[in-house]
């Protein structure tokens, strides 16, 4: 059986749903917000064997440019980069790079949960879930358990602006969805096959939300459509 | 079968494939606003009319590498793009820092974030098959190739374009790595000196590579991906772990029972990384370790981050075809603790037609490729 867990910073209010939520983490840590939510979601799953494969689909990692404000304000003309930048650059926190890494979520999950197996880290596109899912099934067939995580942190000012620019402001949220596929997996709550039917998720948050709600039987989601494939829920929801 | 039928690169310093067997260096001096004294920049510049400030330099590098391929990718090709975060590019960070809430501004910078770059590239090339952007920091190029291999193995695609590019050789990118104490403190052009006693970190480079991988080669192949392996160290964010079990596992998955003619090291010139790689080499090959060259291409082109491992894979296959392992340059004062054959005296003849290429990235990613000249070795 697949286990699902979910955390988000706000319960996507327009959907009228109650979802497990957590407070955003304190600023100034090595890991960004996205990784923190992912670690919390994986923490709710059964303990992982060390040879578990780590498959992640990550969106925005959390605000990055705010880390440069101190250096920017020290500039005479208000621009960050320009003459004198080498001196101002000392004001940038050494961990800023780590927080900006697009692979910080698998890194943090591996360290926090001692996962040492193979990995794939896909980025930013709901369509990519299908290909990650095929990788997951292939690994399970070779008796490798899989931890599959979808996570994003976009509730800050920069993230919200990005999502507004893409007409997706309601999805500028911090969330993580985690799935555990044991090596002896017998059934899954959905199938993915070639063909187009159902609704197409507009972003990672919507896809993750539908997967979670569908798996919990909280909402009749119907099929989910990707660019060449469709996900259909099996009768009776979760097995 | 995973045949590499075409490959192309854009290397720093105006170098080409041949230069890397002659031991030429791409490292140049940098000045204000760069916070470091040396780097390995790509010397070509984009056409300003086509590629304005809304176009990421890393994506331009990717597009340039793809444009140098002989084979045009087909509509049904898969596309795997390794591209790290581009927020450090001045054209993004400077205006967004000044106004992070400007929707209009971020709309013009759509190619810098999310899947914008991936969709642009797919559309530009007319690729309608499966496509993903991947990132595992400095192992991105190797892992992009591994993703393509997995897609080929499972029958998801028959042909796949793999592209890896990075351009963090900008003032903010250099500052981020410098503040983390990952970059060389030297102002000398020999600063990219893996396995040398004077090493103090890597020299930032930039570049891109593109490769076409296929299950059914119709033309002569450049070589084959015979095996691959990746693993997570689960120990440290920025260093190779003390316990080498995870990186060793990646190497052994890739190699199987094969013995390589040489190993292309991650070899960045960090104090600890080079020592640990030396230890790993001895752990993997025991009594044969001294006879299997361990070379660093980064000694010549600096560290091109996500592009590095794909560039190295392409050079590895070239090395096998030439029967010569590339050199490790700037190794003039050997570290007594780095006591293997690193190719310090220049390109050297090799016997055998397979090699191992390793990438070890921030975040604890270990990614290994076994490459060869015959499909089944």
Coordinates of C-alpha atoms in Angstrom, one line a residue, chain A residues 1 14 35 70 80 96 126 144 169 183 186 188 192 203 206-207 210 238:
Chain A
X1 CA 0.0 0.0 0.0
X14 CA -10.9 28.7 -1.6
X35 CA 12.9 21.4 2.3
X70 CA 21.5 44.1 3.2
X80 CA 23.2 45.2 -5.9
X96 CA 22.3 31.7 1.0
X126 CA 3.3 19.1 -13.1
X144 CA 13.7 -0.9 -4.2
X169 CA -1.8 33.6 -7.2
X183 CA 9.3 -2.7 -2.1
X186 CA 0.7 -4.7 -4.2
X188 CA -1.9 1.6 -5.9
X192 CA -1.5 6.1 -15.4
X203 CA 0.8 23.9 -11.2
X206 CA -2.8 21.8 -7.6
X207 CA -1.5 18.4 -8.7
X210 CA -5.6 16.5 -6.1
X238 CA -7.1 3.9 -1.4

